[in-house]
Coordinates of C-alpha atoms in Angstrom, one line a residue:
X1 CA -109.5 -130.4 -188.1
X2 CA -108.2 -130.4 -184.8
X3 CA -105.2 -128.5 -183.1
X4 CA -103.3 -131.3 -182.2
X5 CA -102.6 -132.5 -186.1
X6 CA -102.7 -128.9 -187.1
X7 CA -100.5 -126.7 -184.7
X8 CA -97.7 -127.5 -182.5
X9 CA -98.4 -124.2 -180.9
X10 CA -102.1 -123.1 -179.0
X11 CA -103.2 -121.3 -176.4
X12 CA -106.1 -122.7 -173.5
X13 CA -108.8 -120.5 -172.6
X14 CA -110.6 -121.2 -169.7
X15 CA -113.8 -120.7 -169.4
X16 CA -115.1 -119.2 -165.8
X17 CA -118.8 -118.2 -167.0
X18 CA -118.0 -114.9 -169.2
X19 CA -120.1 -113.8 -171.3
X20 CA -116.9 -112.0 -173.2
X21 CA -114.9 -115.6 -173.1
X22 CA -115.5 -116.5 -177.2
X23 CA -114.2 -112.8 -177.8
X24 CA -110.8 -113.9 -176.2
X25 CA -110.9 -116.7 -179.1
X26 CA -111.7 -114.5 -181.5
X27 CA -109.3 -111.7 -180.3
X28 CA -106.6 -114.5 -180.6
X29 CA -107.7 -116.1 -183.4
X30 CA -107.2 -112.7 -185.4
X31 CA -103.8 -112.7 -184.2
X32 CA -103.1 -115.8 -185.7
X33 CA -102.4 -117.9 -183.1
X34 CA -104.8 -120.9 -182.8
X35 CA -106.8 -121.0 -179.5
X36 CA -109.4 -123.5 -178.1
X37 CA -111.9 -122.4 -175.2
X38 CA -112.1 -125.3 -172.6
X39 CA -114.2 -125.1 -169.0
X40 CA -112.4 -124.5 -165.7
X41 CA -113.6 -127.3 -164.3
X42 CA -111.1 -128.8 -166.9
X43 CA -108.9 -131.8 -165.4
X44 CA -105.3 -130.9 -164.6
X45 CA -104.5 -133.8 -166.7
X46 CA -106.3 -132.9 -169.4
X47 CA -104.7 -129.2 -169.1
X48 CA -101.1 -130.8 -169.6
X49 CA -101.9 -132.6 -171.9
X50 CA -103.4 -130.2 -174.1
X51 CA -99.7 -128.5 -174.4
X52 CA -100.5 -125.4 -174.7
X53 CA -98.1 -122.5 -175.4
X54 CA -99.8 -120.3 -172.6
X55 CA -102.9 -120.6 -170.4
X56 CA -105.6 -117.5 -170.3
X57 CA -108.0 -117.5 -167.0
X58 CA -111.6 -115.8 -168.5
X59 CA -113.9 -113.5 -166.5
X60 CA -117.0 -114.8 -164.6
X61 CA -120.2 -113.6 -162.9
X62 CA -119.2 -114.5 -159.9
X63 CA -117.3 -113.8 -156.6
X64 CA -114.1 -115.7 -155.1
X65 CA -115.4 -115.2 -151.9
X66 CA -118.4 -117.4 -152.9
X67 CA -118.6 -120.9 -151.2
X68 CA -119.0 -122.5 -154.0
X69 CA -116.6 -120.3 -156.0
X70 CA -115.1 -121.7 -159.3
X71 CA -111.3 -121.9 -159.1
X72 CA -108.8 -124.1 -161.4
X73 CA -106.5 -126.7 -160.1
X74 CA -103.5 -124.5 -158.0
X75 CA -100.6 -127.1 -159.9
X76 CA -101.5 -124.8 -162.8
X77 CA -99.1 -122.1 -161.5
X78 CA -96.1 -124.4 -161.7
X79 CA -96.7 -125.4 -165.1
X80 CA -94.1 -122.9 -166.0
X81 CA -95.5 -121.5 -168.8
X82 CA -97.3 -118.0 -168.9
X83 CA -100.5 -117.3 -167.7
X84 CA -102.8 -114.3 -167.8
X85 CA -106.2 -114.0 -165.5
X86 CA -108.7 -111.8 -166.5
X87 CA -110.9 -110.1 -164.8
X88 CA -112.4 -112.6 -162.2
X89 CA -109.5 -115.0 -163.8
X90 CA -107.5 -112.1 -162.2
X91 CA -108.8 -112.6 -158.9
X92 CA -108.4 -116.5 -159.0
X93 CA -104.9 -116.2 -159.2
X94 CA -104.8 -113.8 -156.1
X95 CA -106.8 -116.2 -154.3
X96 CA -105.3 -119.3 -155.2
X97 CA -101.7 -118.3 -154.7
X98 CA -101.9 -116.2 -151.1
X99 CA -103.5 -113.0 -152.0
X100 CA -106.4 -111.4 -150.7
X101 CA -109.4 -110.3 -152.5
X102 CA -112.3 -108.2 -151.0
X103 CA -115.9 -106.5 -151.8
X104 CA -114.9 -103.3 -153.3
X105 CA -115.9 -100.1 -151.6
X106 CA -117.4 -99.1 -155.1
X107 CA -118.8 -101.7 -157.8
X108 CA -117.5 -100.4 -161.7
X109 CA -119.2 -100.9 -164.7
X110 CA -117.8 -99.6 -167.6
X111 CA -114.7 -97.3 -169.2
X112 CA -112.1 -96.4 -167.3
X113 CA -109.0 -94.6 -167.6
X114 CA -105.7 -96.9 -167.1
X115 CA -102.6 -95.4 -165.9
X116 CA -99.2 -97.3 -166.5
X117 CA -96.9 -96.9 -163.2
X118 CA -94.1 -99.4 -164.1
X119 CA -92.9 -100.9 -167.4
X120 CA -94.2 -104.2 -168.3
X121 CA -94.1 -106.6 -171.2
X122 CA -97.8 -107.1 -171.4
X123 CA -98.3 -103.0 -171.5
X124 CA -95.3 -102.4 -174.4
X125 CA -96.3 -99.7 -176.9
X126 CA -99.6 -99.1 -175.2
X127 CA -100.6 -95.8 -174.2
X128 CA -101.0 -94.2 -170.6
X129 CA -104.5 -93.3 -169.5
X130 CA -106.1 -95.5 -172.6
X131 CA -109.7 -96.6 -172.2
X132 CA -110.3 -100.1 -170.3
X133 CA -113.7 -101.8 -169.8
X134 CA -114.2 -102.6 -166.3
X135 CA -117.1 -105.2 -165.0
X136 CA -116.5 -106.4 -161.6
X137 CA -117.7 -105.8 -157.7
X138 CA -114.7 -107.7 -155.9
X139 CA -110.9 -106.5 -156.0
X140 CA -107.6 -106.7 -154.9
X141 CA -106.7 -105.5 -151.2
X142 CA -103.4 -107.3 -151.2
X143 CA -100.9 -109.0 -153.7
X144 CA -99.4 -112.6 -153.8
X145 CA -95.6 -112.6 -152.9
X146 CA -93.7 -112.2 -156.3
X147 CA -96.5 -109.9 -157.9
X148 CA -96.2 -106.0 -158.4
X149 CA -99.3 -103.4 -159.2
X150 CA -98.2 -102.1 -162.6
X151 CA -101.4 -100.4 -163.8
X152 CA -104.4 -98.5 -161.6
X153 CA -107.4 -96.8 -162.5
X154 CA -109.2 -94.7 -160.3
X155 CA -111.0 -96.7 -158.3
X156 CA -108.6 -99.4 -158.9
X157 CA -105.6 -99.6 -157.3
X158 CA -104.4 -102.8 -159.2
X159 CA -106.1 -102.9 -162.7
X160 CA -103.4 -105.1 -163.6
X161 CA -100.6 -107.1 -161.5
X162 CA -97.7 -109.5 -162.9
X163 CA -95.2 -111.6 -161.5
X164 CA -92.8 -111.8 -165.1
X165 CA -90.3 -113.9 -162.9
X166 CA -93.3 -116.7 -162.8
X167 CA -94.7 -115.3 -166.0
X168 CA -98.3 -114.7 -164.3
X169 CA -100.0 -111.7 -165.7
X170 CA -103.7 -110.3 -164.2
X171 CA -105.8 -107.7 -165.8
X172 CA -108.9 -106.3 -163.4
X173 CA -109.9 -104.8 -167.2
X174 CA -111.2 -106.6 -169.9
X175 CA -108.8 -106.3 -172.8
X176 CA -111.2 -109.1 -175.4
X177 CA -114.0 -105.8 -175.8
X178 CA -113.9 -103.1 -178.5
X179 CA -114.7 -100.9 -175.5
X180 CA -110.7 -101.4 -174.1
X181 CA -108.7 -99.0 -176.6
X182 CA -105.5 -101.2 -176.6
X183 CA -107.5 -104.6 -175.9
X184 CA -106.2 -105.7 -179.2
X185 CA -102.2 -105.2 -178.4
X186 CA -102.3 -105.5 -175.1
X187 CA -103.7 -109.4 -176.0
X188 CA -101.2 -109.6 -178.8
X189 CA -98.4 -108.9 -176.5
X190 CA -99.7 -111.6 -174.5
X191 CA -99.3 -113.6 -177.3
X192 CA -96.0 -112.8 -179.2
X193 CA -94.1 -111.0 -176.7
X194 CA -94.3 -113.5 -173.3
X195 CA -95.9 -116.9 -174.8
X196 CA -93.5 -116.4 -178.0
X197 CA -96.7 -117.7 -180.5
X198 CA -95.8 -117.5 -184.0
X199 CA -98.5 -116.3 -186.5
X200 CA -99.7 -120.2 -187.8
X201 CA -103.4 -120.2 -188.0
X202 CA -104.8 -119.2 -191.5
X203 CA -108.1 -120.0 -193.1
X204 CA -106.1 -120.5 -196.5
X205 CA -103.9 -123.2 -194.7
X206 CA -106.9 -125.0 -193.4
X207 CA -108.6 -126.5 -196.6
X208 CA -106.6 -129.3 -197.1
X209 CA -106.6 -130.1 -193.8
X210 CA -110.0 -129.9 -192.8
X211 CA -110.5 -131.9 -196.7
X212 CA -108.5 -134.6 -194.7
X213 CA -109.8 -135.1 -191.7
X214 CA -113.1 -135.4 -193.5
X215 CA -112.2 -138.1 -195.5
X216 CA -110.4 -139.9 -192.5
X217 CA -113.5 -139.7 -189.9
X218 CA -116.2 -140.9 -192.9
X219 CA -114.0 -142.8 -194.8
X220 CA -116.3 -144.8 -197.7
X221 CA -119.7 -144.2 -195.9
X222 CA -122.6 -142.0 -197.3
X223 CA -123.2 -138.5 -196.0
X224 CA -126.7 -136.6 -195.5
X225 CA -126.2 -133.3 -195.6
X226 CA -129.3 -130.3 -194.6
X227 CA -128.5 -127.2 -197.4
X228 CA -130.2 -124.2 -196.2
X229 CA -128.6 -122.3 -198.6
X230 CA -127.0 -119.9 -196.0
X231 CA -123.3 -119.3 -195.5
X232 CA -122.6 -122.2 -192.7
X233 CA -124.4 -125.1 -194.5
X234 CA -123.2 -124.0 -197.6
X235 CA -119.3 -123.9 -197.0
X236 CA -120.3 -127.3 -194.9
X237 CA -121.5 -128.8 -198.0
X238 CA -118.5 -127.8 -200.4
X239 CA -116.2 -128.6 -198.2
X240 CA -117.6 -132.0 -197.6
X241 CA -117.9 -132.4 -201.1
X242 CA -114.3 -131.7 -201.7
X243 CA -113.6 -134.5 -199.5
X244 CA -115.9 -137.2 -200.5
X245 CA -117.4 -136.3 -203.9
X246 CA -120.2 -137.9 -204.5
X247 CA -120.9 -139.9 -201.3
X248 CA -122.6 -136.4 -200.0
X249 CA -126.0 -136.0 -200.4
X250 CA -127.6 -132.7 -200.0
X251 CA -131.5 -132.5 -199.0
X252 CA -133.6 -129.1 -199.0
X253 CA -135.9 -129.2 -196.3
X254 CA -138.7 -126.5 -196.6
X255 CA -140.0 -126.4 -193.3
X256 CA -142.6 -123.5 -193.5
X257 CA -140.7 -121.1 -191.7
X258 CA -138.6 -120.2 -194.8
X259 CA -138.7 -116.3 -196.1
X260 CA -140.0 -115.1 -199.5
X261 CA -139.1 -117.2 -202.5
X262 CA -135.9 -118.9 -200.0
X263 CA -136.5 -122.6 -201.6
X264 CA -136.5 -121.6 -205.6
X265 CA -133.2 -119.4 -204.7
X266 CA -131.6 -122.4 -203.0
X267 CA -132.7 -124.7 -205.7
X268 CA -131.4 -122.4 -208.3
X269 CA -127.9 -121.9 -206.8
X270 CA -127.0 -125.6 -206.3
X271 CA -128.2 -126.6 -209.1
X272 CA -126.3 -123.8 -211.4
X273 CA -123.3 -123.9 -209.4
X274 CA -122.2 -127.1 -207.9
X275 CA -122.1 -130.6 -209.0
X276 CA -123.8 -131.7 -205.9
X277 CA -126.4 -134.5 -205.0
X278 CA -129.4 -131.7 -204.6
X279 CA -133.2 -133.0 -203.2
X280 CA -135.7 -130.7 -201.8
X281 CA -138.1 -132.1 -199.7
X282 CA -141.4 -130.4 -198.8
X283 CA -141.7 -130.7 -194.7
X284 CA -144.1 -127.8 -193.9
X285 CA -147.0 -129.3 -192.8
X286 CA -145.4 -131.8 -190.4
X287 CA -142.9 -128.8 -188.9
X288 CA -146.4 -126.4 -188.7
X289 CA -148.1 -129.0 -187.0
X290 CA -145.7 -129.4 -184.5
X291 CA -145.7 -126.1 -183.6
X292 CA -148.8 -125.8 -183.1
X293 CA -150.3 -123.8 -180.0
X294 CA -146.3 -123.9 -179.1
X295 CA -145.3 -120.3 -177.7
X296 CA -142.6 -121.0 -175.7
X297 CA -139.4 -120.3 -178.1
X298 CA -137.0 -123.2 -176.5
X299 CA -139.8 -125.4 -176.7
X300 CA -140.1 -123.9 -180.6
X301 CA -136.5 -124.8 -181.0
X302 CA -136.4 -128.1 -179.6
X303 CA -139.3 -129.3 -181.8
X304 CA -138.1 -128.3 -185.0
X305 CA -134.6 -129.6 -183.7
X306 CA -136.3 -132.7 -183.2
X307 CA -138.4 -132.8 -186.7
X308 CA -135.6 -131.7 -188.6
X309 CA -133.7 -134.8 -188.0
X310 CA -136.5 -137.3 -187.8
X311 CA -137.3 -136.1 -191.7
X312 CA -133.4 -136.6 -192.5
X313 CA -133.5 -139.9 -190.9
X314 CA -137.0 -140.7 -192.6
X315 CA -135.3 -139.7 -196.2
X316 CA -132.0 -141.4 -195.5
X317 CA -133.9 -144.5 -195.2
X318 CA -135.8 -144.0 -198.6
X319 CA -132.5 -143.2 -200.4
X320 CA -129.4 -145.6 -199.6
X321 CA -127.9 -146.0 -196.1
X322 CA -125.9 -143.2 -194.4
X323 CA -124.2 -143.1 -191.5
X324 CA -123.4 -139.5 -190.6
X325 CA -125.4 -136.1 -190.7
X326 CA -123.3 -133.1 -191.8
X327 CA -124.3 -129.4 -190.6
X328 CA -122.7 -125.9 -190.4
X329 CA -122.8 -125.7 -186.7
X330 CA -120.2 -123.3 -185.8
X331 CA -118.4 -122.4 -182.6
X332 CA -120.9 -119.4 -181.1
X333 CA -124.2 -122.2 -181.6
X334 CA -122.1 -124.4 -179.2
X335 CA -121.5 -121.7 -176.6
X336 CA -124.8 -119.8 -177.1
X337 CA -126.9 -123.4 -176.4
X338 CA -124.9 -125.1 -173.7
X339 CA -121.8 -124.2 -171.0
X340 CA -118.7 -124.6 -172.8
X341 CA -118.1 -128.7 -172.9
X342 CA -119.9 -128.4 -169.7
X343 CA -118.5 -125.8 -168.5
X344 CA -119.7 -123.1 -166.3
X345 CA -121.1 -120.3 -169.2
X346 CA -124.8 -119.3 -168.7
X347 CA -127.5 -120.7 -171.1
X348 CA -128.5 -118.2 -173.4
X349 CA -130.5 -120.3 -175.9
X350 CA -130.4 -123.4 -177.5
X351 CA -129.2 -123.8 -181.1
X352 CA -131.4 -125.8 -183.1
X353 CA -128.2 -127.7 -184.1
X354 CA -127.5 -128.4 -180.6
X355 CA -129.9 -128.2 -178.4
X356 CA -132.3 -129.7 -180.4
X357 CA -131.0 -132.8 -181.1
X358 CA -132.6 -136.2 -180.4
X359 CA -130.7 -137.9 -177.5
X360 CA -130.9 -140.9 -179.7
X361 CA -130.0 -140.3 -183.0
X362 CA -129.4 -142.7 -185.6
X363 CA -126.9 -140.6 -188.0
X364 CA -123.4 -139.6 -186.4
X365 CA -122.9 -136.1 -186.6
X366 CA -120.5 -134.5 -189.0
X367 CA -119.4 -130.9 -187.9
X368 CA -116.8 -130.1 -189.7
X369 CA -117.2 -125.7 -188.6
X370 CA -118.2 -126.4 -185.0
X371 CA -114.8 -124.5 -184.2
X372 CA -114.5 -121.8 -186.2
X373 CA -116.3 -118.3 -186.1
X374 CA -118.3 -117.0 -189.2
X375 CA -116.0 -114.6 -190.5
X376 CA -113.6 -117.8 -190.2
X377 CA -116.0 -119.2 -192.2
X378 CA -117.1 -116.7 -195.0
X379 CA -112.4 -116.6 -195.4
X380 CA -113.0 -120.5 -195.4
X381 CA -115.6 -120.5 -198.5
X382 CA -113.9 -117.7 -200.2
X383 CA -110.8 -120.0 -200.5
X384 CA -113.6 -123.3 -201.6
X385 CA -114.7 -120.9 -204.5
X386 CA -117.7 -119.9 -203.4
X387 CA -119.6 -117.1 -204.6
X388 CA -120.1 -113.6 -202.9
X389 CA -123.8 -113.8 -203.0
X390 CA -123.4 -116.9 -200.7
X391 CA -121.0 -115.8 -198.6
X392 CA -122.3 -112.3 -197.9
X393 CA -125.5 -113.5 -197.1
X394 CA -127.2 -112.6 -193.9
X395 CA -127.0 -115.3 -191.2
X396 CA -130.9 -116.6 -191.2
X397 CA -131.5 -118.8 -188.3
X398 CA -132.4 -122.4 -188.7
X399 CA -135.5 -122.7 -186.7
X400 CA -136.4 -119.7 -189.6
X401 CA -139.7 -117.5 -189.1
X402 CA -140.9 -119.2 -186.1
X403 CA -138.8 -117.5 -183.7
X404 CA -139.5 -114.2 -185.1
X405 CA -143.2 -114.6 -184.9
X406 CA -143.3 -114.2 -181.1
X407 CA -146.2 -116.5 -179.6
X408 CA -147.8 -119.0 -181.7
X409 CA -147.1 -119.8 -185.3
X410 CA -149.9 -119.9 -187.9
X411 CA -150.1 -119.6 -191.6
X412 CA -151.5 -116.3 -191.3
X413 CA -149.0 -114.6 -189.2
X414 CA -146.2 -116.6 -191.6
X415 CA -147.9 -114.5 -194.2
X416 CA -147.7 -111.3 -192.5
X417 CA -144.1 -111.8 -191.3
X418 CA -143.1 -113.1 -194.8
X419 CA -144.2 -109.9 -196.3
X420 CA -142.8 -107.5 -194.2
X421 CA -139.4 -109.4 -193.7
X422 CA -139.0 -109.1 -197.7
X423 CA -140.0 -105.2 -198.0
X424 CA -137.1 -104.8 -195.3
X425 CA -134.7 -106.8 -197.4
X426 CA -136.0 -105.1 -200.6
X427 CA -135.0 -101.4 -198.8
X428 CA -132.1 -102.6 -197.2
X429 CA -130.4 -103.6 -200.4
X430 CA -131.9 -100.8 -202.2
X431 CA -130.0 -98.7 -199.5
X432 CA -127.0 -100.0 -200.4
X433 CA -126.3 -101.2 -196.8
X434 CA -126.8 -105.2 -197.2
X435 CA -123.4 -105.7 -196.7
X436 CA -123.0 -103.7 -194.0
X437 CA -125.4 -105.0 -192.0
X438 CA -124.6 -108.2 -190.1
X439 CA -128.2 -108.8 -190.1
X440 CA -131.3 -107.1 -190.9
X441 CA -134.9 -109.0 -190.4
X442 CA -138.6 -108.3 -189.1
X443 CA -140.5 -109.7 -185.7
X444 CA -143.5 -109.9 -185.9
X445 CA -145.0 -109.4 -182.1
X446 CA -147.3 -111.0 -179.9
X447 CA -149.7 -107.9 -179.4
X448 CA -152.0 -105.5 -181.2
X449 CA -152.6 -101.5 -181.2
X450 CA -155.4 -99.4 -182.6
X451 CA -154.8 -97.5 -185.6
X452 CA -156.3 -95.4 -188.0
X453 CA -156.9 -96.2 -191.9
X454 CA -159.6 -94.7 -194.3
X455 CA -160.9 -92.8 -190.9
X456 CA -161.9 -96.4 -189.8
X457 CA -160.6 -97.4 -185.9
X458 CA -158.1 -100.8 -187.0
X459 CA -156.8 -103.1 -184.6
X460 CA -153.8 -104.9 -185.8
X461 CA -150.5 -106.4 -185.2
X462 CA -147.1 -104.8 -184.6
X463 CA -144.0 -105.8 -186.3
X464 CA -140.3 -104.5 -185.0
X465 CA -137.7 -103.6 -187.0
X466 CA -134.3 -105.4 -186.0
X467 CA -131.0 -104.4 -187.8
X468 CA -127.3 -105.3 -186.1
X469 CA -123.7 -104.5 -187.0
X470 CA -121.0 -106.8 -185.6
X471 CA -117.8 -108.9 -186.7
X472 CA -118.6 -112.3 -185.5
X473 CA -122.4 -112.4 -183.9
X474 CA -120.8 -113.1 -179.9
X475 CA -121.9 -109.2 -179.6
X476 CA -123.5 -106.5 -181.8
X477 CA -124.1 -103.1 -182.2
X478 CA -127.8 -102.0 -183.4
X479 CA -127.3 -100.1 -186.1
X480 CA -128.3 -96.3 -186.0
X481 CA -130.5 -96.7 -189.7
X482 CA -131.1 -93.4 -191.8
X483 CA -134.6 -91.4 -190.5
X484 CA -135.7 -91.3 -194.1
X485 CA -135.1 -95.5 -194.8
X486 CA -136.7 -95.6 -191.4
X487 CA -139.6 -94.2 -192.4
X488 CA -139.9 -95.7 -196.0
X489 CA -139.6 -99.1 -194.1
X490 CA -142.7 -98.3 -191.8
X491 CA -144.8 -96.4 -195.0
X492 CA -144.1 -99.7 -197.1
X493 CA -145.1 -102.2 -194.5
X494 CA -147.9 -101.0 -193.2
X495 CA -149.6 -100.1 -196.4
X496 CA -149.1 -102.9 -198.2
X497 CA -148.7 -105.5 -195.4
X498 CA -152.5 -107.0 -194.2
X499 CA -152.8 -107.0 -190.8
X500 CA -150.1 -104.6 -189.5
X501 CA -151.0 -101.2 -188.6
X502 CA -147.6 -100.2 -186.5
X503 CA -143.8 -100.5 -187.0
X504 CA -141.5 -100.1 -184.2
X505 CA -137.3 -99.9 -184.5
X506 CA -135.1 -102.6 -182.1
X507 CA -132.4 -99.9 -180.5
X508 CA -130.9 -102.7 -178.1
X509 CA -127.5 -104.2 -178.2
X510 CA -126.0 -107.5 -177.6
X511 CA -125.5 -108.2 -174.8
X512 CA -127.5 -107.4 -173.3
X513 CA -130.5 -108.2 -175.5
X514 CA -129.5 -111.1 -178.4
X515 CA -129.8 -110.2 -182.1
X516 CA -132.8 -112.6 -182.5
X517 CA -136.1 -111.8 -180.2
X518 CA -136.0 -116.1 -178.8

């Protein structure tokens, strides 16, 4: 599935190191109108030819005024087609085309009122004095020829600028975060109103082609597939399935680091429900011995990365010869483990999909999600028939337990975190709030603290608590759980878990914390 055989019409992000930048996608996305999120580094060759309907300039970290400041390619502005700079993308376009941008007197984190001084198509049925979310230290002191101020905020003087004559929009604001009231519209106008989009990317129009491109790219060749079970490797493996049949073969891998009874519940599902090629392989002791004495989690990450596909390529020798490796990678594993296509976004981890993977690999990869978000993906198994179960589950990373058992990884403290992980999921459901949840897991933490049981001194292990709302997984709320499931989580675990003798609740959000502890 890519743009170009699927859509006429798309809009180019790019990417100047925001941490926001996949919410733009998103934002976009929910609009309909396809989008694809490139770096700025990106050459001006490669921007034509990409053909976009309208250009958007992301936020950054950084300052213009930097030496080695990122800026795009100035024959962008006579593209002639609109173009809308956000934030730091704002500032690029001031710097680029004559403007001046300076330190601001005062740095501003955080809402802000926006008033609306003169009409504009990019502010059309928003309201004055809305909530914006500001995040810069630099801003404008004096405007490009063409461009007017047509928004302020208090210690903004030009929280938005345009010239509509060029079609060049710039927002000091951040219109891609739940935080900005009108974010939503304001994008949409964008969109609708000055790139004139029309409303042609749906998940229910994608099936057939993503079936297609499948079957083009593999052709008659054999496909391995890894089946976790979860919702990305799951709609990966249908969907595959749908293309090729029987030429996809699924493997199991129980690598040790899998929750409570995760392997028999896999097992059971595939082969109930699909008429799929189904082996499950029991890894364990070569992923455990791998990690042994291992406490660094990228290290943790890259190992089982590494294992993980030396196992498929050990089993795809013993059962036929395949030449491509599917998995459910999906667009925020990309972003979170490497810069955009080498772009300039910071490293926040690597994805054992991604960053994990053997240099040299013998299987081609076969990624058939890697652009899509997962509430793209849960619409995308809905329309392959797959169940609710399924596709409601709880994202469950692939390098599994091991990066919630912070330090080293042992079959004890699998134990320990096993048990207390499935009291939490027991409750959680029990609750009735599974669903609304985006996930809801234990970590089990590299420290101990005295206690007391049976009036006898203990000194045992803490576990956390970690449960997060959120749409998409690029940012999430925690989630404010009820006192009394609080405390029936903390009576349960440390009664009838061995070994832990404290429970402690995660209150941070992402960003700027992650939903997973490493």
């Amino acid at each position: 599935m890519t743009a170009d055989t699927l859509h006429e019409q798309k809009i180019l992000i790019l990417d100047f190191g925001s941490q926001y930048t996949q919410n733009i996608a998103r934002k976009a996305r929910e609009c309909q109108v396809y989008c694809e999120v490139r770096p700025c580094t990106l050459s001006f060759n490669k921007i034509e030819t990409f053909n976009a309907r309208g250009i958007i300039l992301s936020g950054g970290p950084a300052s213009v005024l930097a030496e080695d400041a990122l800026l795009c390619d100035p024959r962008l502005f006579n593209m002639k087609i609109p173009i809308l700079g956000i934030c730091y993308g704002m500032q690029v376009i001031t710097h680029i085309l004559g403007g001046k941008v300076d330190p601001s007197p005062r740095r501003e984190f955080g809402g802000a009122k926006l008033m609306l001084k003169e009409f504009s198509n990019l502010f059309e049925e928003v309201a004055n004095n809305s909530t914006v979310w500001m995040s810069h230290g630099d801003r404008i002191s004096k405007l490009p020829n063409g461009f007017k101020g047509v928004a302020f905020t208090d210690n903004s003087p030009l929280a938005a600028i345009e010239n509509s004559a060029a079609r060049i929009y710039g927002l000091q604001f951040h219109p891609e975060v739940v935080h900005t009231a009108a974010g939503k519209k304001i994008l949409h106008n964008f969109l609708f109103e000055i790139c004139q989009c029309t409303k042609n990317w749906k998940i229910d129009s994608l099936v057939d082609h993503m079936v297609g491109d499948i079957k083009d790219k593999v052709g008659n060749s054999q496909v391995i597939c890894g089946l976790s079970g979860g919702v990305d490797s799951s709609v990966a493996a249908v969907l595959i399935h749908k293309a090729i049949g029987r030429n996809l073969h699924c493997l199991f891998i129980d690598n040790g680091l899998l929750r409570d009874g995760e392997k028999a519940r896999v097992e059971n599902t595939f082969r109930d429900n699909f008429n799929i090629n189904f082996d499950v392989i029991d890894a364990s002791e070569k992923f455990l011995k791998k990690l042994a004495g291992v406490t660094d989690p990228e290290q943790k990450r890259k190992l089982i990365g590494n294992t993980f596909i030396k196992v498929f390529e050990e089993e795809a020798k013993q059962r036929g010869s395949f030449t491509f490796l599917a998995q459910g990678t999906l667009y925020p594993d990309v972003i979170e483990s490497v810069s955009v296509k080498g772009g300039p976004s910071a490293k926040i981890k690597s994805h054992h999909n991604v960053g994990g993977l053997p240099k040299k690999m013998q299987l081609k990869l076969l990624e058939p999600l890697r652009e899509l978000f997962k509430d793209e993906v849960r619409a995308l198994g809905r329309e392959l028939g797959i169940t609710n179960e399924i596709i409601n589950r709880q994202p469950f990373p692939g390098p599994g337990l091991a990066i919630r058992i912070l330090g080293g990884v042992t079959l004890e403290r699998l134990a320990i975190l096993r048990a207390a992980d499935k009291i939490i999921l027991e409750e959680i459901k029990a609750a009735r709030l599974y669903n609304d949840l985006w996930q809801s897991f234990a970590v089990l933490l590299p420290i101990k603290t005295v206690g007391v049981m049976g009036d006898a001194r203990t000194y045992e292990n803490v576990i956390a608590v970690r449960a997060v709302t959120s749409s998409d997984g690029m940012t999430a709320d925690w989630a404010p759980l009820p006192h009394d499931l609080l405390g029936k989580l903390s009576n349960r675990i440390i009664n009838e878990v061995h070994g832990i003798n404290r429970v402690v609740y995660d209150i941070s959000s992402k960003p700027p914390s992650t939903i997973e502890w490493e």
